[in-house]
XYZ file of N, CA, C and O in Angstrom:
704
model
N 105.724 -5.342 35.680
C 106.055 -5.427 34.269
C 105.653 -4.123 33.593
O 104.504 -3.686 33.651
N 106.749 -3.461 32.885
C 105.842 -2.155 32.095
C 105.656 -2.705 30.704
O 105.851 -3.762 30.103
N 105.112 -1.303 30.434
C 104.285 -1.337 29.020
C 105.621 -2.115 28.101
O 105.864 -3.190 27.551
N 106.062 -1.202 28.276
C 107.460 -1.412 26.787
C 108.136 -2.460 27.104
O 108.978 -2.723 26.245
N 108.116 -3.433 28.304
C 108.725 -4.221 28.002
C 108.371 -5.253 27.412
O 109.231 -6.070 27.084
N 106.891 -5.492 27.105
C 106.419 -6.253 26.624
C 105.959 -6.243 25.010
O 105.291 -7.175 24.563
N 106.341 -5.198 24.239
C 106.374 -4.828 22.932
C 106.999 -5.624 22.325
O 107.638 -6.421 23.011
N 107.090 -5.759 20.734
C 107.826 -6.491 19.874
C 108.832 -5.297 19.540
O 108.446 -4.129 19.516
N 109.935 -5.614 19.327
C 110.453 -4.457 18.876
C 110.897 -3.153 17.970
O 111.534 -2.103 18.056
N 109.828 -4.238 16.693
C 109.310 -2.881 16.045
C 108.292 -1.643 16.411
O 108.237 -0.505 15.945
N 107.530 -2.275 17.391
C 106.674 -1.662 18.105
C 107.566 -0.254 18.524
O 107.624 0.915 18.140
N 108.308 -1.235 19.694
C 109.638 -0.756 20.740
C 109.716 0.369 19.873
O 108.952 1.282 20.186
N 110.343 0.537 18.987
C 110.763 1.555 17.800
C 110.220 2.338 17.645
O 110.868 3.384 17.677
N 108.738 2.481 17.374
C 107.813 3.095 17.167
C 107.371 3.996 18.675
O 106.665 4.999 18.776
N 107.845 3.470 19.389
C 107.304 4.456 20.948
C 108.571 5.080 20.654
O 108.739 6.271 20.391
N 109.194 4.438 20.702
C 110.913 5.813 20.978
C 110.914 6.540 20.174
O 111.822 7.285 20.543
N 110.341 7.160 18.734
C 110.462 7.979 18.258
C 109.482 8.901 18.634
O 109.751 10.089 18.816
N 108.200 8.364 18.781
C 107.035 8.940 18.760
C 106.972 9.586 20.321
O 106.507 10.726 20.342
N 107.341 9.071 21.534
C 107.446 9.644 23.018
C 108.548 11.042 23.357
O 109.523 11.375 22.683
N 108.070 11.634 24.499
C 108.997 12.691 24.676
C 109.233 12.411 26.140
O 108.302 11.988 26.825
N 110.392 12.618 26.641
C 110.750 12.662 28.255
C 110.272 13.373 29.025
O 109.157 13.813 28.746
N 110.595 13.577 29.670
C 110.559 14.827 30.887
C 110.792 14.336 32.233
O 110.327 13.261 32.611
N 111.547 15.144 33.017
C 111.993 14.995 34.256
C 111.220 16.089 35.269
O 111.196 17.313 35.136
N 110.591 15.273 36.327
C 109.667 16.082 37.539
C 110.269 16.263 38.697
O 111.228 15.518 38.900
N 109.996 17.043 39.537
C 110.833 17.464 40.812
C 109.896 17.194 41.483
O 108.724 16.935 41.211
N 110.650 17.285 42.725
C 109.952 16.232 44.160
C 108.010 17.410 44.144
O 108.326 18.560 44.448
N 107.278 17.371 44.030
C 106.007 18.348 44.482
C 105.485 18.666 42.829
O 104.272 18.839 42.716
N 106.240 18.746 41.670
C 105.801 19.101 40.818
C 104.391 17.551 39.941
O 104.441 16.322 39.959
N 103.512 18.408 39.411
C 102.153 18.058 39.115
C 102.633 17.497 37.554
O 102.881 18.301 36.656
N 102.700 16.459 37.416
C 102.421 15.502 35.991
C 101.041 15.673 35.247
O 100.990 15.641 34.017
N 100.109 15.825 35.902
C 99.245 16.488 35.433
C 97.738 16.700 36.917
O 97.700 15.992 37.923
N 97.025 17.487 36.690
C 96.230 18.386 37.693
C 94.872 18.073 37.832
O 94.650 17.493 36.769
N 93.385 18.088 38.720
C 92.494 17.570 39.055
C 92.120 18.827 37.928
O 92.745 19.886 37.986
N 90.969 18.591 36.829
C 90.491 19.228 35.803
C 91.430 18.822 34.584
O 91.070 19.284 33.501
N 91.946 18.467 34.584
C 93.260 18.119 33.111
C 92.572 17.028 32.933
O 92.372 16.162 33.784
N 92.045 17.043 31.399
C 91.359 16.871 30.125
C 92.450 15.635 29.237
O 92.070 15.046 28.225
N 93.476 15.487 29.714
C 95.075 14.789 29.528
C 94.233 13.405 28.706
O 93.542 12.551 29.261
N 94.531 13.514 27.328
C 94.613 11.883 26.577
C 95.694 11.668 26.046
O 95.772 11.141 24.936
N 96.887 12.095 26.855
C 98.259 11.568 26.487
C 98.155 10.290 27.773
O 97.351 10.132 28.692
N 99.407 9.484 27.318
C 99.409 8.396 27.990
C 100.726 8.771 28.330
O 101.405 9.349 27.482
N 101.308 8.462 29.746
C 102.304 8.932 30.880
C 102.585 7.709 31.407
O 101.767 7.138 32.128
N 103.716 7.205 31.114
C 104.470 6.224 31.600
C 105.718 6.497 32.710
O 106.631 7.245 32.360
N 105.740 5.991 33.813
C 106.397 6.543 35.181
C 108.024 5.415 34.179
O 107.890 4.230 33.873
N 109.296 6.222 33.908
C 110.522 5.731 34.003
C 111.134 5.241 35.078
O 111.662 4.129 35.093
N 111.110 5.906 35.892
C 112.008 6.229 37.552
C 110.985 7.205 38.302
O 110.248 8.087 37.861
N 111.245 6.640 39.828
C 110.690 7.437 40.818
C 109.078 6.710 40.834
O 108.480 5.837 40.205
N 108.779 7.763 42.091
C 107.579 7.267 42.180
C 106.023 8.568 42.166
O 106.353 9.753 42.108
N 105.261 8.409 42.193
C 103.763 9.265 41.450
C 102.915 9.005 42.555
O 103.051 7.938 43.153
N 102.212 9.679 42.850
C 101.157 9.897 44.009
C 99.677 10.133 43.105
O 99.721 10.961 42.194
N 98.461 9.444 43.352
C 97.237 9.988 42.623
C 96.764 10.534 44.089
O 96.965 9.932 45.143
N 96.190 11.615 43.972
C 95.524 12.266 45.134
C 93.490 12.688 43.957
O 93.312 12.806 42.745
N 92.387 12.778 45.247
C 91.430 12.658 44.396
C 90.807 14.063 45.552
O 90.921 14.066 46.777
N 90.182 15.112 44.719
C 89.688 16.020 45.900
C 88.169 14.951 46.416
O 87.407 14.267 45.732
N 88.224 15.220 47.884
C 86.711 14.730 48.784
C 85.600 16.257 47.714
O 85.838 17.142 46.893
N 84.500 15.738 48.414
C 83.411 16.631 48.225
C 83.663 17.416 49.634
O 82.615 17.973 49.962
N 84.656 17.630 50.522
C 85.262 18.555 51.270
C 86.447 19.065 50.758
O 87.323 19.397 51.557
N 86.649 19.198 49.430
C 87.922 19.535 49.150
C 89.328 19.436 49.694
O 90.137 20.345 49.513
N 89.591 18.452 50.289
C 90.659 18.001 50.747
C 90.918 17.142 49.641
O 90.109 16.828 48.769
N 92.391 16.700 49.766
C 93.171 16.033 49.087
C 93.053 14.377 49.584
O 93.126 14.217 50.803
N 92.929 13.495 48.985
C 92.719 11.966 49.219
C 93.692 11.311 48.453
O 93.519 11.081 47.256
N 94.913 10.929 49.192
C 96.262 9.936 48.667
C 95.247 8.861 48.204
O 94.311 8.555 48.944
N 95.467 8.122 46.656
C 93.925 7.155 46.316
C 95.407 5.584 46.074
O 95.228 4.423 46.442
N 96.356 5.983 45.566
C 96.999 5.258 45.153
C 98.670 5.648 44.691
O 98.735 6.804 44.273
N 100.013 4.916 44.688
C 101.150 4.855 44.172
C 101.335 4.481 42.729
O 100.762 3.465 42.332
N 102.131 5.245 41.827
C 102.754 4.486 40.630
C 103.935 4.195 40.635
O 104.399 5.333 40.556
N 104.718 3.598 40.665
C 106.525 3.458 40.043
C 107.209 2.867 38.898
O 106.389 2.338 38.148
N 107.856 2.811 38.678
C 108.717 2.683 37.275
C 108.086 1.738 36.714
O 107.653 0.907 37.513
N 107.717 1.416 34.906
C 106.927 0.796 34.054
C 105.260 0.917 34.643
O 104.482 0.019 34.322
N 104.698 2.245 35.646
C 103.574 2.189 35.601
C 102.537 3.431 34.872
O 102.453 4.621 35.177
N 101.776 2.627 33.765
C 100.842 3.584 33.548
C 100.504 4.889 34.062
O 99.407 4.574 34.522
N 100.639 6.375 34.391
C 99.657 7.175 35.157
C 98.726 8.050 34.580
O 98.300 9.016 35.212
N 98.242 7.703 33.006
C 97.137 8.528 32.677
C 96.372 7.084 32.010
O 95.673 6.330 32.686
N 96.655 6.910 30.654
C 95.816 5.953 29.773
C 94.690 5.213 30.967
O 93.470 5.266 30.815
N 95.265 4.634 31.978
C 94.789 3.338 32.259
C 93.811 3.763 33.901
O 92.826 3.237 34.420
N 94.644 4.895 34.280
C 94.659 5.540 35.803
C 93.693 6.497 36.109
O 93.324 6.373 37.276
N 92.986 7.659 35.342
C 92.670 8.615 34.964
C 91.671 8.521 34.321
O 91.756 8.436 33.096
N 90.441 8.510 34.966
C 89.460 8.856 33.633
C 88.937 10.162 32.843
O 88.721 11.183 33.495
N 88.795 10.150 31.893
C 89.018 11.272 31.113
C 88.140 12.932 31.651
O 88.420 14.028 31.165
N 87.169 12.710 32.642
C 86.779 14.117 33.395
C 87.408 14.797 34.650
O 86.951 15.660 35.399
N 89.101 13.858 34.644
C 90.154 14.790 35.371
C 89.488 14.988 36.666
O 88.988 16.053 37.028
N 89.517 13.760 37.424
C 89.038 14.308 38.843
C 90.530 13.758 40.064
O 90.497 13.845 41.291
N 91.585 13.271 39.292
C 92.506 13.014 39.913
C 93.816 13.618 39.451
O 94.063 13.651 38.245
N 94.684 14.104 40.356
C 96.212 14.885 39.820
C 97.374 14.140 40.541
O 97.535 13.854 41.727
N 98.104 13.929 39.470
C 99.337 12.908 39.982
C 100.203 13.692 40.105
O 100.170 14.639 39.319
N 101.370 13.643 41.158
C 102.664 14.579 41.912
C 103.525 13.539 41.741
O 103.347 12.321 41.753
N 104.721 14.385 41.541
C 105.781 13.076 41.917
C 106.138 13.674 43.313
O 105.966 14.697 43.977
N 106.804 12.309 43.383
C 107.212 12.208 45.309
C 108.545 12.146 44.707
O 108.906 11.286 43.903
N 109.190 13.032 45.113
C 110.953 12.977 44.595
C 110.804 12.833 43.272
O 109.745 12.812 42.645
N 112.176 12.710 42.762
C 112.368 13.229 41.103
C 111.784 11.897 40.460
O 111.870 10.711 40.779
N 111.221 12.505 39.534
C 110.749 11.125 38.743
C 111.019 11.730 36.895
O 111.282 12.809 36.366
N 110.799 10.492 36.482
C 111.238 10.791 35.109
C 110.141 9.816 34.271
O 110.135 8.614 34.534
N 109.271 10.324 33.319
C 107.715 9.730 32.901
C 108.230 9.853 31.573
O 109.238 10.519 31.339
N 107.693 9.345 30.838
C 107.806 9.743 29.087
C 106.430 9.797 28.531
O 105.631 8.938 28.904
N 106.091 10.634 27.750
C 104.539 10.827 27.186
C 104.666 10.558 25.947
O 105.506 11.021 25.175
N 103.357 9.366 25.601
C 102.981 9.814 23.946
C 101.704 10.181 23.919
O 101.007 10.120 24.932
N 101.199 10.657 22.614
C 99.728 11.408 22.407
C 99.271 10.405 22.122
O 99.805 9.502 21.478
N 98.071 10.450 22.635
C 96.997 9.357 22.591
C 96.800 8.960 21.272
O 96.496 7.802 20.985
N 96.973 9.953 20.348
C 96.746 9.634 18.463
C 97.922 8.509 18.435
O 97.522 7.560 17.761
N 99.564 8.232 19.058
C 100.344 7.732 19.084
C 99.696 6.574 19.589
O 99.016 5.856 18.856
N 99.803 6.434 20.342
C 99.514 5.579 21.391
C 98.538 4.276 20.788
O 98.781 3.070 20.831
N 97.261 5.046 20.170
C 96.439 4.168 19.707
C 96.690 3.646 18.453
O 96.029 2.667 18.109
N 97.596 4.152 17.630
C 97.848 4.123 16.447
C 99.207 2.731 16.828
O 99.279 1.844 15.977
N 99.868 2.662 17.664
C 100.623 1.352 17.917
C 99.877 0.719 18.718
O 100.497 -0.344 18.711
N 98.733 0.487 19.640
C 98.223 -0.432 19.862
C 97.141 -1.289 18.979
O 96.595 -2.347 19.290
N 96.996 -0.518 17.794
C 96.327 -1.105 16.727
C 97.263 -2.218 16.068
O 96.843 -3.301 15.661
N 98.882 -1.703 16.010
C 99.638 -2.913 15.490
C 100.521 -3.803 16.727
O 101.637 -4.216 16.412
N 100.224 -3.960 17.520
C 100.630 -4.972 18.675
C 99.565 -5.719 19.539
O 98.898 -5.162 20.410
N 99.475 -7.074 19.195
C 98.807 -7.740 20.284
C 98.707 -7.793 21.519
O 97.802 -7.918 22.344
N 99.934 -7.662 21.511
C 101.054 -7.593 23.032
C 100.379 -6.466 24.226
O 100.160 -6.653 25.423
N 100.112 -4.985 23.186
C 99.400 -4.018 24.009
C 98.081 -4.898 24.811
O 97.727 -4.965 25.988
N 97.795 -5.245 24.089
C 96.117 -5.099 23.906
C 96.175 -6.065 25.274
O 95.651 -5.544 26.259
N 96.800 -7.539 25.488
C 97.219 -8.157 26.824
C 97.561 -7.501 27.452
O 97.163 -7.843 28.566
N 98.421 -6.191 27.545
C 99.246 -5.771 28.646
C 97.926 -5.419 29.257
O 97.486 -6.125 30.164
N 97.139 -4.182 28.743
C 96.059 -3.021 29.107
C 95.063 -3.952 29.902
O 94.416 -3.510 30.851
N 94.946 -5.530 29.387
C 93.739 -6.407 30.031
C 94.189 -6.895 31.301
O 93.415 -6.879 32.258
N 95.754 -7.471 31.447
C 96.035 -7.774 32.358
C 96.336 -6.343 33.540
O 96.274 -6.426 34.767
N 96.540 -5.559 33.030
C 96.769 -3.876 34.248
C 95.738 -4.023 34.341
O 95.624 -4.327 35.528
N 94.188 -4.043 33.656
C 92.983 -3.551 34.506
C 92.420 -5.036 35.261
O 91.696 -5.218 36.240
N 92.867 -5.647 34.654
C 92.241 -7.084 35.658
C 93.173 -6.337 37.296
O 92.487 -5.981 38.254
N 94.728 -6.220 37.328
C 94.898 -6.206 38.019
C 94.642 -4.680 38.977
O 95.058 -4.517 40.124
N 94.022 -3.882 38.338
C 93.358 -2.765 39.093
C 92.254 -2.984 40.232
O 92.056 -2.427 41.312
N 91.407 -4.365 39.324
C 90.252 -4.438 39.380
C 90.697 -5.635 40.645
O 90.050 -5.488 41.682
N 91.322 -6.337 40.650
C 91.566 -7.130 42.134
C 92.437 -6.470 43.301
O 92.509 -6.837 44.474
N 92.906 -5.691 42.844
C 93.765 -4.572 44.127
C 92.694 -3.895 44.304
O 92.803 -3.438 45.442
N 91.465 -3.466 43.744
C 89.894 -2.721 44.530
C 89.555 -3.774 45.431
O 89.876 -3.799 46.619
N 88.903 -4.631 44.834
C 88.204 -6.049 45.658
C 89.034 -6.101 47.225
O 88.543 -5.897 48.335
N 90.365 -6.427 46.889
C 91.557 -6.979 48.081
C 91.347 -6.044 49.007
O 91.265 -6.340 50.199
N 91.184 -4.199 48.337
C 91.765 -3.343 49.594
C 90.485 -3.489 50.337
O 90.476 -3.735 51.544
N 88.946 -3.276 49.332
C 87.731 -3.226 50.312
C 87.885 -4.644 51.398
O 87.693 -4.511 52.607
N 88.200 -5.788 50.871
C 87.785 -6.762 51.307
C 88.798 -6.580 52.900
O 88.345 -7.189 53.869
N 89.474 -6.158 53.008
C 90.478 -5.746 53.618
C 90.393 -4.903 54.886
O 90.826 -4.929 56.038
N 89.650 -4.171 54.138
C 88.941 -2.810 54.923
C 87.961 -3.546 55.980
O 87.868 -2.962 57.060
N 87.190 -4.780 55.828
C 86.461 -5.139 56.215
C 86.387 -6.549 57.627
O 85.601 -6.979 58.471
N 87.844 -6.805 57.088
C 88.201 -7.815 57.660
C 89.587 -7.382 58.597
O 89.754 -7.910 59.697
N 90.586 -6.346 58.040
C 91.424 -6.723 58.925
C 91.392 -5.109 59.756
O 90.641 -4.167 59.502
N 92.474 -5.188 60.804
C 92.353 -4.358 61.825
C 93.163 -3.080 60.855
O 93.472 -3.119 59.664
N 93.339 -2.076 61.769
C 93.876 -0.866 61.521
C 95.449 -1.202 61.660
O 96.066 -0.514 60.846
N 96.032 -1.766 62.177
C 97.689 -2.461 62.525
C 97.592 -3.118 61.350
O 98.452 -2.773 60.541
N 96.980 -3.791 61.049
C 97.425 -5.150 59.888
C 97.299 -4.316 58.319
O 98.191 -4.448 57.481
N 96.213 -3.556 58.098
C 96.258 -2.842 57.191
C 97.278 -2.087 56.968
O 97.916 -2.359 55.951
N 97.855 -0.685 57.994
C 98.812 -0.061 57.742
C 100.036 -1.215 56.963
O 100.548 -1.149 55.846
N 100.293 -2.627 58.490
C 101.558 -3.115 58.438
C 101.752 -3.800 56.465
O 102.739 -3.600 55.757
N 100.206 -4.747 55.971
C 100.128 -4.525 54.612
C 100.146 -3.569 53.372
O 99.979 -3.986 52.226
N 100.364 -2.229 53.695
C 100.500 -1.141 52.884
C 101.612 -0.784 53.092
O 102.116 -0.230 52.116
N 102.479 -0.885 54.289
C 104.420 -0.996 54.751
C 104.672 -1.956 52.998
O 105.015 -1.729 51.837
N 104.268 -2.952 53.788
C 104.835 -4.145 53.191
C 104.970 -4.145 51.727
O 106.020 -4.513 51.200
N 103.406 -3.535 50.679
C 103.698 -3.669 49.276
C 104.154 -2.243 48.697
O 104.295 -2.000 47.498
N 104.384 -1.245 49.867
C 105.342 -0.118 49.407
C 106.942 0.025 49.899
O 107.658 0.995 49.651
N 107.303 -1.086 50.599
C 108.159 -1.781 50.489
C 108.736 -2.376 48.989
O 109.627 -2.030 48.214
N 107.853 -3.323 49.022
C 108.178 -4.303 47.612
C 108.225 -3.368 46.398
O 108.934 -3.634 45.427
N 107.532 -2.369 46.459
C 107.447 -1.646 44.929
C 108.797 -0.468 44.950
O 109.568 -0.211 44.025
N 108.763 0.071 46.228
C 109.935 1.040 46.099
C 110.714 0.972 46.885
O 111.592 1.808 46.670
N 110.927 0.278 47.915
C 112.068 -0.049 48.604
C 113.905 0.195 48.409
O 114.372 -0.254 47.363
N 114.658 0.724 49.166
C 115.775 0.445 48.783
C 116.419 -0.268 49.921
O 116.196 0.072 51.083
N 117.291 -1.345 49.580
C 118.292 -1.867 50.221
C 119.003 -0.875 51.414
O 119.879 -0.067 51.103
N 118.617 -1.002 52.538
C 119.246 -0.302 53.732
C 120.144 -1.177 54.403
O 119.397 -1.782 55.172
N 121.684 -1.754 54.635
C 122.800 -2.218 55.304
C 121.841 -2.091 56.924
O 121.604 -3.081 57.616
N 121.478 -0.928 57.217
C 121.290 -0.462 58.947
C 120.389 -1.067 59.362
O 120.427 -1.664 60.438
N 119.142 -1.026 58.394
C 117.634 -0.958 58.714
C 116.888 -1.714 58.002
O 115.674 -1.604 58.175
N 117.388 -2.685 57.007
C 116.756 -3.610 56.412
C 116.019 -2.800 54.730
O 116.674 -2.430 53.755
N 114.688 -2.752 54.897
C 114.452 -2.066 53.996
C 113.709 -0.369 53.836
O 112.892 0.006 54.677
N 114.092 0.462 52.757
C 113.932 2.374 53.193
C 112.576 1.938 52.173
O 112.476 1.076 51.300
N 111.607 2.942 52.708
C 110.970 3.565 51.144
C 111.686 5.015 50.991
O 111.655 5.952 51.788
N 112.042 4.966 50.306
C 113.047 5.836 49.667
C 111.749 7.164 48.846
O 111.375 7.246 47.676
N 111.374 8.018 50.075
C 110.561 9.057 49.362
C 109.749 9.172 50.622
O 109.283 8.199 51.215
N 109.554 10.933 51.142
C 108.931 11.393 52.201
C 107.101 10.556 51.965
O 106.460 10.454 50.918
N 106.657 10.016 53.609
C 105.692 9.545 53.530
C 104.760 9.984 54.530
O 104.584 9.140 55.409
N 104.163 10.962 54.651
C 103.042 11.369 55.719
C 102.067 10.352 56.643
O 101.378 9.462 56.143
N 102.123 10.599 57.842
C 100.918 9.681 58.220
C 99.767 9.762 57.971
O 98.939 8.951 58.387
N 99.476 10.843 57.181
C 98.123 10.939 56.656
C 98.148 10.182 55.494
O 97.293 9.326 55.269
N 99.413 10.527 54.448
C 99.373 9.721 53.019
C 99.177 7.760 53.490
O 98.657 7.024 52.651
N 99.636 7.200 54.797
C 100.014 5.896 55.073
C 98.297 5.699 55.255
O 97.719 4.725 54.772
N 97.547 6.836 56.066
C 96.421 6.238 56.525
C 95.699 6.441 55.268
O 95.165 5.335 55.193
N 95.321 7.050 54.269
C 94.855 7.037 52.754
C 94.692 6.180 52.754
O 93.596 5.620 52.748
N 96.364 5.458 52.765
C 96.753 4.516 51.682
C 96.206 3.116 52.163
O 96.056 2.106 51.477
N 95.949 3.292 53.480
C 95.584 1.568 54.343
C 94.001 2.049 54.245
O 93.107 1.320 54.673
């Protein structure tokens, strides 16, 4: 479910004037590990990669966004230790956080959406540790197939279902 669909539609109104578009290319940075970012970044189309540097400076795939998902307000805490890429073209719309807060002051609706995204942040942590702990290295990967399947999947005639966007075996093992 995204943000906007759950607005009243005066609300609705109030983001479409106040938001700006922008279209990202497959590698390009939505925003960067040090970015200070209190705009709020809503994924349109395509899909968003959070990568987090180790204290070895390597890159750590932490999590996926796709269409109606949050990738700053909710994703990001404000000392920028994570930078989101799109994976193929994606298309995000930004409002400034002065925006942003200034219509969640007049919608209830926000204020549920933001509780129910972090409840559900907060049980996709629990699930993956609990996960980590209990199931094998096969079952994990084959469960991280499965809900990047469901989120970005396209209809394949040949092969049943594509994730539609280059996926590293390093990004799969991150991600399990």
């Amino acid at each position: 479910r995204s943000l906007f669909s759950c607005l009243e539609p005066a609300t609705l109104a109030t983001c479409a004037s106040a938001r700006q578009t922008r279209a990202y290319k497959s590698g390009e940075q939505l925003f960067s590990f040090g970015d200070l970012t209190g705009d709020v970044i809503c994924v349109e189309s395509g899909a968003v990669k959070f990568e987090i540097k180790t204290s070895a400076e390597t890159r750590f795939l932490v999590s996926m966004a796709g269409a109606g998902d949050l990738v700053s307000c909710l994703s990001q805490p404000k000392i920028g230790l994570y930078s989101a890429v799109a994976v193929g073209p994606v298309s995000a719309c930004t409002l400034s956080r002065e925006s942003f807060d200034r219509i969640e002051r007049h919608d209830s609706k926000m204020h549920i959406y933001i509780v129910e995204r972090l409840s559900s942040l907060i049980e996709a942590a629990v699930a993956s540790k609990v996960d980590f702990g209990t199931l094998s290295v096969r079952e994990r990967v084959a469960k991280t197939l499965k809900a990047l399947a469901h989120k970005f999947g396209v209809a394949d005639d040949a092969q049943g279902v594509k994730i539609d966007f280059p996926l590293r075996r390093k990004d799969l093992a991150d991600l399990s």
